[in-house]
């Protein structure tokens, strides 16, 4: 790895986090996790449920506390000013039902006291235009379909004009058709804006389709197990990515890596059988 | 073959369809209510017919009940004093319950420690048939409106408290991270997220309580009172004056309907999303 520190936009250094449950058993969720994200890079954090990938994303945005390590944005420890330069996209669109679509987008600007209400409104409309929902600005969230709600969630993040987008499985709760459509649309938008994204997912194909870099995590405790660079041409398009030899090789490699980890907890007899086969 | 953004994101037709569906659902509601009205008319006619064949001591007749009602409100035996006493107890009780229920509901919803300490008591008191407190209250506070108001408060506090506590937890769980991520201050979090989020839960609790205060008023006046609608119900019942009994019953019911109706209206005015969200899903 030859990463130049000066180019590095976001850095996580040796972050560890343990929860204690009711019986005061400590469970290590993240163990010494480090990663670097360059300007304009799309980085996916890929792993099984419970590997701590969402926890990691929350730590980056200081939404929860952690035990060890540090998070740096533009070489500075993350504090209030740095948090204003990050925007979180939630798994559920998390729209406030008592606010209109536009007011929901504006929520993310209300802590920025330097903006006038006119500027807030302009930014919200501009963000909604980017996701194609400026016509829905005055609608209530419940009037929109799930896919549209999730796009409002993306618009809310866009309005901040952040240095980094933190996306927590933003398409995870959508039906398959909507998910594929949004992957394409939001992917294209991010590409056009040259946005920097940290994207949490458990979907291998989604990670390959969207990412420049995939960070594969293992669970119990959550660790970075491998980092893959995705050398596929852009713009990417679901069907040419799926058939691309490099994508297939990468997919194979990731699946193998995940399966090796599964073998760790397979019964000893079965593991031996598998071993004798190869 | 790259997809153009403008094309990919166009939803004019989808939005139009949503607006049309809203329009239709509004039309349907109008029809539903007129059906309810017809049913009431049918039931009244049936009552009148069946009542004509029976001794009025059993179910009386709508016409006689209406006549008694007229006398009680505008005729010789006006009972406005009793109505006023009952209304006073009910609304003072409801007001106190709203305050106590909200304050404790918020405290229990916001603080895990307070929740942990009070949870068993809340479950216990909510499961207790509170009518058993009535004789005790009469002993402590005497046979007057103080005992009755305290009883009404006891009865009406729970729905508000439980709903506000549940709403507070729900809203905190759903939106606190969003607020933190948006960089909202603590006061802004409460002002912009918790308060509006809890409002529909509060109104739901209040609506249930607004029905309960009528029950509380009637029951407490039947037991510890010499005045009020509940007292009239008890005394007419012991005198087998069924028509008058039913007339007072109608007045009590109207109170209940007004209370619940006003709070439904309040929910639709102040928290329309809570009503519409349910309807659309």
Coordinates of C-alpha atoms in Angstrom, one line a residue:
Chain A
X1 CA 0.0 0.0 0.0
X2 CA 1.5 3.3 -1.0
X3 CA -1.1 5.8 0.2
X4 CA 0.0 9.4 0.5
X5 CA -1.2 10.9 3.7
X6 CA -1.8 14.3 2.1
X7 CA -4.3 13.0 -0.4
X8 CA -6.2 11.1 2.3
X9 CA -9.5 12.8 3.0
X10 CA -10.9 10.5 5.8
X11 CA -8.9 8.2 8.0
X12 CA -9.9 5.8 10.6
X13 CA -6.9 4.8 12.8
X14 CA -7.1 1.7 15.0
X15 CA -10.7 2.1 16.2
X16 CA -11.9 -0.5 18.7
X17 CA -15.3 -0.7 20.3
X18 CA -16.8 -3.1 22.8
X19 CA -20.3 -3.3 24.0
X20 CA -21.2 -4.9 27.3
X21 CA -24.5 -6.7 27.5
X22 CA -26.8 -7.0 30.5
X23 CA -24.7 -9.6 32.2
X24 CA -21.7 -7.4 31.8
X25 CA -20.1 -9.7 29.3
X26 CA -18.0 -7.6 27.0
X27 CA -18.4 -8.2 23.3
X28 CA -15.8 -6.8 21.0
X29 CA -17.6 -5.3 18.0
X30 CA -14.7 -3.6 16.3
X31 CA -11.1 -4.6 16.9
X32 CA -8.4 -2.2 15.7
X33 CA -10.0 -1.1 12.5
X34 CA -8.1 1.2 10.2
X35 CA -9.0 2.5 6.8
X36 CA -8.3 5.4 4.5
X37 CA -10.5 7.1 2.0
X38 CA -9.1 9.4 -0.7
X39 CA -10.8 12.5 -2.2
X40 CA -13.5 11.5 -4.7
X41 CA -13.2 7.8 -3.8
X42 CA -16.2 5.4 -3.4
X43 CA -15.3 3.0 -0.7
X44 CA -17.6 0.1 0.3
X45 CA -17.5 -1.6 3.6
X46 CA -18.7 -5.1 2.9
X47 CA -19.4 -7.7 5.5
X48 CA -22.0 -10.1 7.0
X49 CA -24.7 -8.8 9.4
X50 CA -23.2 -8.2 12.8
X51 CA -19.6 -7.6 11.7
X52 CA -19.8 -4.0 13.0
X53 CA -19.8 -2.2 9.7
X54 CA -22.7 0.0 10.6
X55 CA -21.1 0.6 14.0
X56 CA -18.0 1.8 12.2
X57 CA -20.0 4.2 10.1
X58 CA -21.7 5.6 13.2
X59 CA -18.3 6.1 14.8
X60 CA -17.0 8.0 11.8
X61 CA -20.0 10.4 12.2
X62 CA -19.5 10.5 16.0
X63 CA -23.1 9.2 16.5
X64 CA -21.8 6.8 19.2
X65 CA -18.7 6.7 21.4
X66 CA -15.9 4.3 20.9
X67 CA -13.1 2.9 23.1
X68 CA -9.8 3.3 21.2
X69 CA -8.4 4.9 18.1
X70 CA -9.2 8.1 16.2
X71 CA -11.1 9.3 13.2
X72 CA -9.6 12.1 11.1
X73 CA -11.2 14.2 8.4
X74 CA -8.6 16.2 6.4
X75 CA -6.0 15.3 8.9
X76 CA -8.0 16.7 11.8
X77 CA -9.7 14.8 14.6
X78 CA -13.4 14.8 14.0
X79 CA -15.2 17.5 16.0
X80 CA -18.2 19.7 15.5
X81 CA -16.7 21.5 12.4
X82 CA -15.7 18.2 10.8
X83 CA -19.1 16.6 11.5
X84 CA -20.7 19.4 9.6
X85 CA -18.7 18.3 6.5
X86 CA -20.1 14.8 6.7
X87 CA -23.6 13.7 5.8
X88 CA -25.2 10.4 6.9
X89 CA -27.8 8.5 4.7
X90 CA -29.8 6.1 6.8
X91 CA -31.0 2.7 6.0
X92 CA -34.6 3.8 6.6
X93 CA -35.1 7.1 4.9
X94 CA -36.0 8.4 8.4
X95 CA -38.1 11.3 7.1
X96 CA -39.9 13.4 9.7
X97 CA -43.6 12.8 8.9
X98 CA -44.7 16.2 10.2
X99 CA -42.4 18.0 7.7
X100 CA -42.8 18.4 4.0
X101 CA -40.2 16.8 1.7
X102 CA -38.4 20.1 1.4
X103 CA -38.5 20.9 5.1
X104 CA -37.0 17.4 5.7
X105 CA -34.1 18.2 3.4
X106 CA -33.7 21.6 5.2
X107 CA -33.4 19.8 8.6
X108 CA -29.8 18.9 7.7
X109 CA -29.0 22.6 7.2
X110 CA -30.6 24.0 10.4
X111 CA -27.5 23.6 12.5
X112 CA -25.5 25.7 9.9
X113 CA -26.2 29.2 11.4
X114 CA -24.3 30.9 8.6
X115 CA -27.0 30.1 6.1
X116 CA -30.0 32.3 5.7
X117 CA -33.4 30.7 5.4
X118 CA -33.5 31.7 1.7
X119 CA -30.1 29.9 1.2
X120 CA -31.4 26.9 3.0
X121 CA -34.5 26.8 0.9
X122 CA -32.4 27.2 -2.3
X123 CA -30.0 24.4 -1.3
X124 CA -32.9 22.1 -0.5
X125 CA -34.6 22.7 -3.8
X126 CA -31.3 22.2 -5.6
X127 CA -30.7 18.9 -3.8
X128 CA -34.2 17.7 -4.6
X129 CA -33.6 18.7 -8.3
X130 CA -30.5 16.5 -8.3
X131 CA -32.6 13.5 -7.3
X132 CA -35.4 14.5 -9.6
X133 CA -37.9 15.3 -6.9
X134 CA -38.3 19.1 -7.0
X135 CA -41.9 18.5 -8.0
X136 CA -42.5 16.7 -4.7
X137 CA -41.0 19.4 -2.5
X138 CA -44.3 20.3 -0.9
X139 CA -45.6 16.7 -0.6
X140 CA -45.7 14.9 2.7
X141 CA -43.3 12.0 3.1
X142 CA -46.0 9.4 3.4
X143 CA -47.3 10.3 0.0
X144 CA -44.1 9.1 -1.6
X145 CA -43.1 5.6 -2.6
X146 CA -40.3 3.9 -0.7
X147 CA -37.8 4.6 -3.4
X148 CA -38.7 8.2 -3.6
X149 CA -38.5 8.5 0.2
X150 CA -35.0 7.1 0.1
X151 CA -34.1 9.6 -2.6
X152 CA -35.3 12.4 -0.3
X153 CA -32.9 10.9 2.3
X154 CA -30.1 11.2 -0.3
X155 CA -31.2 14.8 -1.1
X156 CA -31.0 15.6 2.6
X157 CA -27.4 14.6 2.6
X158 CA -26.7 16.3 -0.7
X159 CA -28.0 19.6 0.6
X160 CA -25.2 19.7 3.2
X161 CA -22.7 19.7 0.3
X162 CA -20.5 17.5 2.5
X163 CA -16.9 16.4 1.9
X164 CA -17.9 12.8 2.7
X165 CA -21.2 10.9 2.3
X166 CA -21.7 8.1 4.9
X167 CA -24.3 5.7 3.5
X168 CA -25.6 2.9 5.7
X169 CA -27.2 0.3 3.3
X170 CA -29.3 3.1 1.8
X171 CA -31.0 0.6 -0.6
X172 CA -31.3 -2.2 1.9
X173 CA -35.0 -1.9 2.6
X174 CA -36.2 -1.4 -1.0
X175 CA -37.7 -4.0 -3.2
X176 CA -35.4 -5.4 -5.9
X177 CA -36.6 -3.4 -8.8
X178 CA -36.4 -0.1 -7.0
X179 CA -33.0 -1.1 -5.5
X180 CA -31.5 -1.8 -8.9
X181 CA -32.9 1.5 -10.3
X182 CA -31.6 3.5 -7.4
X183 CA -28.2 1.9 -7.5
X184 CA -27.9 3.0 -11.1
X185 CA -29.3 6.5 -10.6
X186 CA -27.6 7.4 -7.3
X187 CA -24.4 5.8 -8.6
X188 CA -24.5 8.0 -11.7
X189 CA -25.2 11.0 -9.6
X190 CA -22.3 10.4 -7.2
X191 CA -20.0 9.8 -10.2
X192 CA -21.1 13.1 -11.8
X193 CA -20.5 15.0 -8.6
X194 CA -17.2 13.3 -7.9
X195 CA -18.4 12.8 -4.4
X196 CA -16.5 10.9 -1.7
X197 CA -18.6 8.1 -0.3
X198 CA -18.2 5.5 2.5
X199 CA -20.9 2.9 1.7
X200 CA -21.9 0.1 4.0
X201 CA -23.5 -2.9 2.4
X202 CA -23.8 -6.7 2.6
X203 CA -24.5 -7.0 -1.1
X204 CA -21.4 -8.1 -3.1
X205 CA -22.8 -7.1 -6.5
X206 CA -23.8 -3.7 -5.2
X207 CA -20.3 -3.2 -3.8
X208 CA -18.7 -4.1 -7.1
X209 CA -21.0 -2.0 -9.2
X210 CA -20.5 1.2 -7.2
X211 CA -17.1 1.0 -5.6
X212 CA -13.5 2.1 -6.3
X213 CA -12.4 0.1 -3.3
X214 CA -14.0 -2.6 -1.2
X215 CA -13.1 -3.2 2.4
X216 CA -14.1 -6.7 3.4
X217 CA -14.8 -7.1 7.1
X218 CA -14.9 -10.3 9.1
X219 CA -17.0 -10.6 12.2
X220 CA -16.5 -11.6 15.9
X221 CA -14.6 -9.4 16.4
X222 CA -15.1 -7.0 13.5
X223 CA -11.9 -6.6 11.6
X224 CA -10.7 -5.5 8.2
X225 CA -9.9 -8.8 6.5
X226 CA -9.0 -7.7 3.0
X227 CA -9.1 -4.6 0.8
X228 CA -9.9 -5.0 -2.9
X229 CA -9.5 -2.4 -5.6
X230 CA -12.2 -2.4 -8.2
X231 CA -10.6 -1.7 -11.6
X232 CA -13.6 -1.5 -13.7
X233 CA -14.2 1.2 -16.3
X234 CA -16.8 3.9 -15.6
X235 CA -19.6 4.8 -16.3
X236 CA -20.7 1.4 -15.0
X237 CA -23.9 -0.2 -16.0
X238 CA -25.3 -3.2 -14.2
X239 CA -25.3 -5.6 -17.1
X240 CA -21.9 -4.9 -18.5
X241 CA -20.4 -5.0 -15.0
X242 CA -21.9 -8.3 -14.2
X243 CA -20.4 -9.9 -17.3
X244 CA -17.0 -8.1 -17.1
X245 CA -14.2 -10.7 -16.5
X246 CA -12.6 -8.5 -13.8
X247 CA -15.9 -8.2 -11.9
X248 CA -16.4 -12.0 -12.1
X249 CA -12.9 -12.6 -10.8
X250 CA -13.4 -10.1 -8.0
X251 CA -16.7 -11.6 -7.0
X252 CA -15.2 -15.1 -7.0
X253 CA -12.4 -13.8 -4.8
X254 CA -14.7 -12.1 -2.3
X255 CA -17.0 -15.1 -2.1
X256 CA -14.1 -17.4 -1.5
X257 CA -12.8 -15.2 1.2
X258 CA -16.2 -15.1 2.9
X259 CA -16.5 -18.9 2.6
X260 CA -13.1 -19.5 4.1
X261 CA -14.4 -17.6 7.1
X262 CA -17.5 -19.7 7.3
X263 CA -15.3 -22.9 7.3
X264 CA -13.9 -21.7 10.6
X265 CA -17.1 -22.5 12.4
X266 CA -18.2 -25.6 10.5
X267 CA -18.1 -28.8 12.5
X268 CA -14.6 -30.3 12.6
X269 CA -15.7 -33.5 10.8
X270 CA -17.2 -31.5 7.9
X271 CA -14.1 -29.4 7.7
X272 CA -12.0 -32.5 7.4
X273 CA -14.1 -33.8 4.6
X274 CA -13.8 -30.5 2.8
X275 CA -10.1 -30.6 3.4
X276 CA -9.6 -34.1 2.0
X277 CA -11.5 -33.0 -1.1
X278 CA -9.1 -30.3 -2.1
Chain B
X1 CA -26.0 3.7 -23.5
X2 CA -25.5 5.5 -20.3
X3 CA -28.8 6.5 -18.8
X4 CA -29.5 10.2 -18.7
X5 CA -30.3 11.5 -15.2
X6 CA -33.3 13.5 -16.3
X7 CA -34.8 10.5 -17.8
X8 CA -33.9 8.2 -15.0
X9 CA -35.4 10.3 -12.3
X10 CA -38.7 11.4 -13.9
X11 CA -41.6 10.7 -11.6
X12 CA -44.3 13.0 -12.8
X13 CA -46.6 10.1 -13.5
X14 CA -46.0 8.4 -10.2
X15 CA -46.6 11.7 -8.3
X16 CA -49.8 12.2 -10.3
X17 CA -51.0 8.7 -9.4
X18 CA -50.4 9.4 -5.7
X19 CA -52.4 12.7 -5.8
X20 CA -55.3 10.9 -7.6
X21 CA -55.3 8.1 -5.0
X22 CA -55.5 10.8 -2.2
X23 CA -58.5 12.4 -3.9
X24 CA -60.3 9.0 -4.1
X25 CA -59.7 8.1 -0.5
X26 CA -61.3 11.5 0.5
X27 CA -64.4 10.7 -1.5
X28 CA -64.7 7.3 0.1
X29 CA -64.8 8.7 3.7
X30 CA -67.8 10.9 2.9
X31 CA -69.8 7.8 1.9
X32 CA -68.8 5.8 5.0
X33 CA -70.3 8.4 7.4
X34 CA -73.7 8.6 5.6
X35 CA -74.0 4.8 6.0
X36 CA -73.5 5.2 9.8
X37 CA -76.2 7.8 9.9
X38 CA -78.7 5.5 8.1
X39 CA -78.0 2.7 10.5
X40 CA -78.8 5.0 13.5
X41 CA -82.2 5.9 11.9
X42 CA -83.0 2.2 11.3
X43 CA -82.1 1.3 14.9
X44 CA -84.2 4.1 16.3
X45 CA -87.2 3.0 14.3
X46 CA -86.7 -0.6 15.4
X47 CA -86.5 0.6 19.1
X48 CA -89.7 2.5 18.7
X49 CA -91.6 -0.5 17.2
X50 CA -90.3 -3.0 19.8
X51 CA -90.8 -0.5 22.6
X52 CA -94.5 -0.2 21.7
X53 CA -95.1 -3.8 22.6
X54 CA -93.3 -3.8 26.0
X55 CA -93.9 -2.2 29.4
X56 CA -91.9 1.2 29.2
X57 CA -90.0 0.0 32.4
X58 CA -87.9 -2.2 30.2
X59 CA -86.6 -0.3 27.2
X60 CA -89.0 2.7 27.0
X61 CA -89.4 4.3 23.5
X62 CA -87.3 7.0 21.7
X63 CA -90.3 9.4 21.7
X64 CA -90.7 9.2 25.4
X65 CA -87.0 9.5 26.0
X66 CA -86.9 12.5 23.7
X67 CA -89.7 14.1 25.6
X68 CA -88.0 13.6 29.0
X69 CA -84.8 14.9 27.5
X70 CA -86.6 18.1 26.4
X71 CA -88.0 18.6 29.9
X72 CA -84.6 18.1 31.4
X73 CA -83.0 20.7 29.2
X74 CA -85.7 23.2 28.5
X75 CA -88.9 22.2 30.3
X76 CA -90.0 22.1 34.0
X77 CA -87.4 19.7 35.5
X78 CA -84.2 21.3 34.2
X79 CA -81.0 19.6 35.3
X80 CA -78.5 22.2 34.1
X81 CA -77.0 22.4 37.6
X82 CA -76.2 18.6 37.5
X83 CA -74.8 18.9 34.0
X84 CA -72.6 21.8 35.1
X85 CA -71.3 20.0 38.1
X86 CA -70.5 16.9 36.0
X87 CA -68.9 18.9 33.3
X88 CA -66.7 20.8 35.8
X89 CA -65.5 17.6 37.4
X90 CA -64.8 16.0 34.1
X91 CA -62.8 18.8 32.5
X92 CA -60.9 19.8 35.6
X93 CA -60.0 16.1 36.0
X94 CA -59.0 15.8 32.3
X95 CA -56.9 18.9 32.5
X96 CA -55.0 17.6 35.5
X97 CA -54.6 14.2 34.0
X98 CA -53.2 15.8 30.8
X99 CA -50.5 17.6 32.8
X100 CA -49.6 14.7 35.1
X101 CA -49.7 12.2 32.3
X102 CA -47.5 14.2 30.0
X103 CA -44.9 15.1 32.6
X104 CA -44.5 11.6 33.9
X105 CA -44.8 10.1 30.4
X106 CA -42.0 12.3 29.2
X107 CA -39.8 11.4 32.2
X108 CA -40.4 7.7 31.8
X109 CA -39.9 7.9 28.1
X110 CA -36.7 9.9 28.2
X111 CA -34.9 8.4 31.2
X112 CA -34.0 4.7 31.3
X113 CA -33.4 5.0 35.1
X114 CA -36.8 6.4 35.9
X115 CA -38.3 3.8 33.5
X116 CA -36.5 1.0 35.4
X117 CA -37.7 2.2 38.8
X118 CA -41.3 3.0 37.9
X119 CA -42.1 0.2 35.4
X120 CA -43.4 -2.3 38.0
X121 CA -45.7 0.3 39.6
X122 CA -47.0 1.5 36.3
X123 CA -47.9 -2.1 35.3
X124 CA -49.4 -2.7 38.7
X125 CA -51.5 0.4 38.8
X126 CA -52.6 0.2 35.2
X127 CA -53.8 -3.4 35.8
X128 CA -55.6 -2.6 39.0
X129 CA -59.4 -2.0 38.7
X130 CA -59.2 1.6 40.0
X131 CA -62.9 1.6 41.1
X132 CA -61.7 0.0 44.3
X133 CA -60.0 3.4 45.2
X134 CA -63.3 5.1 45.2
X135 CA -64.5 4.2 48.8
X136 CA -61.0 5.1 50.1
X137 CA -61.1 8.4 48.4
X138 CA -64.5 9.1 49.9
X139 CA -63.1 8.3 53.4
X140 CA -60.0 10.5 52.9
X141 CA -61.6 13.5 51.1
X142 CA -65.2 13.3 52.0
X143 CA -68.3 12.9 49.8
X144 CA -67.8 15.8 47.6
X145 CA -66.2 16.8 44.3
X146 CA -62.6 16.6 45.6
X147 CA -62.9 12.8 45.8
X148 CA -64.6 12.5 42.5
X149 CA -62.0 14.7 40.7
X150 CA -59.1 12.7 42.2
X151 CA -60.8 9.5 41.0
X152 CA -61.3 10.9 37.5
X153 CA -57.6 12.0 37.4
X154 CA -56.5 8.5 38.6
X155 CA -58.5 6.9 35.8
X156 CA -57.6 9.3 33.0
X157 CA -53.9 9.7 33.6
X158 CA -52.8 6.2 32.5
X159 CA -53.7 6.4 28.8
X160 CA -51.9 9.7 28.4
X161 CA -48.9 8.6 30.5
X162 CA -48.5 5.3 28.7
X163 CA -48.9 6.8 25.2
X164 CA -46.6 9.7 25.8
X165 CA -43.9 7.4 27.3
X166 CA -44.3 5.0 24.3
X167 CA -44.2 7.8 21.8
X168 CA -41.2 9.4 23.4
X169 CA -39.3 6.1 23.2
X170 CA -40.4 5.4 19.7
X171 CA -39.5 8.9 18.4
X172 CA -36.2 9.0 20.3
X173 CA -35.3 5.6 18.8
X174 CA -36.3 6.6 15.3
X175 CA -35.0 10.1 15.0
X176 CA -32.4 10.9 17.7
X177 CA -29.5 9.7 15.4
X178 CA -30.9 11.8 12.6
X179 CA -30.9 14.8 14.9
X180 CA -27.4 14.2 16.0
X181 CA -26.2 13.6 12.5
X182 CA -27.8 16.8 11.4
X183 CA -25.9 18.5 14.2
X184 CA -29.0 19.7 16.2
X185 CA -28.4 21.0 19.7
X186 CA -30.2 19.4 22.6
X187 CA -32.9 22.1 22.7
X188 CA -33.4 21.8 19.0
X189 CA -33.6 18.1 19.3
X190 CA -36.5 18.4 21.8
X191 CA -38.1 21.3 20.0
X192 CA -37.9 20.1 16.4
X193 CA -38.0 16.3 16.8
X194 CA -39.2 15.0 20.2
X195 CA -42.1 17.4 20.7
X196 CA -43.7 17.2 17.3
X197 CA -43.1 13.4 17.3
X198 CA -44.7 12.8 20.6
X199 CA -47.7 15.1 19.8
X200 CA -49.8 12.4 18.0
X201 CA -49.2 9.9 20.8
X202 CA -50.2 12.5 23.4
X203 CA -53.4 13.2 21.4
X204 CA -54.2 9.5 21.1
X205 CA -53.8 9.1 24.9
X206 CA -55.9 12.3 25.4
X207 CA -58.7 10.9 23.2
X208 CA -58.9 7.7 25.2
X209 CA -58.9 9.7 28.4
X210 CA -61.6 12.0 27.1
X211 CA -63.8 9.0 26.9
X212 CA -62.7 7.7 30.3
X213 CA -63.4 10.9 32.2
X214 CA -67.1 10.4 31.3
X215 CA -67.0 6.9 32.8
X216 CA -65.1 8.3 35.8
X217 CA -67.6 11.0 36.3
X218 CA -70.6 8.7 36.1
X219 CA -69.1 6.0 38.4
X220 CA -67.9 8.4 41.0
X221 CA -71.1 10.3 41.1
X222 CA -73.1 7.1 41.4
X223 CA -71.1 6.2 44.5
X224 CA -70.0 9.4 46.2
X225 CA -72.4 12.2 45.3
X226 CA -75.8 13.8 45.8
X227 CA -75.5 15.8 42.6
X228 CA -74.5 15.3 39.0
X229 CA -75.4 13.1 36.1
X230 CA -74.1 9.9 37.7
X231 CA -76.2 10.6 40.8
X232 CA -79.3 11.2 38.6
X233 CA -78.6 7.9 36.8
X234 CA -78.4 6.1 40.2
X235 CA -81.5 7.6 41.6
X236 CA -83.6 7.1 38.4
X237 CA -82.4 3.5 38.3
X238 CA -83.5 2.8 41.8
X239 CA -86.9 4.3 41.1
X240 CA -87.3 2.3 37.8
X241 CA -87.7 5.5 35.9
X242 CA -86.3 4.0 32.7
X243 CA -87.2 6.9 30.4
X244 CA -85.5 9.5 32.5
X245 CA -82.6 7.1 33.1
X246 CA -82.1 6.8 29.3
X247 CA -82.5 10.6 28.9
X248 CA -79.6 11.1 31.3
X249 CA -77.7 8.3 29.5
X250 CA -78.1 10.2 26.3
X251 CA -76.7 13.4 27.8
X252 CA -73.7 11.5 29.2
X253 CA -73.1 9.8 25.9
X254 CA -73.2 13.2 24.1
X255 CA -70.5 14.4 26.5
X256 CA -68.4 11.4 25.5
X257 CA -69.0 11.9 21.8
X258 CA -68.2 15.6 22.1
X259 CA -64.9 14.9 24.0
X260 CA -63.8 12.2 21.6
X261 CA -64.9 14.2 18.6
X262 CA -63.0 17.3 19.7
X263 CA -59.8 15.3 20.2
X264 CA -60.1 13.6 16.9
X265 CA -60.5 17.1 15.4
X266 CA -57.5 18.2 17.3
X267 CA -55.5 15.3 16.0
X268 CA -56.5 16.1 12.4
X269 CA -55.7 19.7 12.9
X270 CA -52.4 19.6 14.8
X271 CA -51.0 16.2 13.8
X272 CA -52.6 15.5 10.4
X273 CA -49.6 13.3 9.4
X274 CA -50.5 10.8 12.1
X275 CA -54.0 10.3 10.7
X276 CA -53.1 10.4 7.0
X277 CA -50.0 8.2 7.4
X278 CA -52.2 5.4 8.8
X279 CA -54.8 5.9 6.1
X280 CA -52.4 5.7 3.2
X281 CA -50.5 2.6 4.3

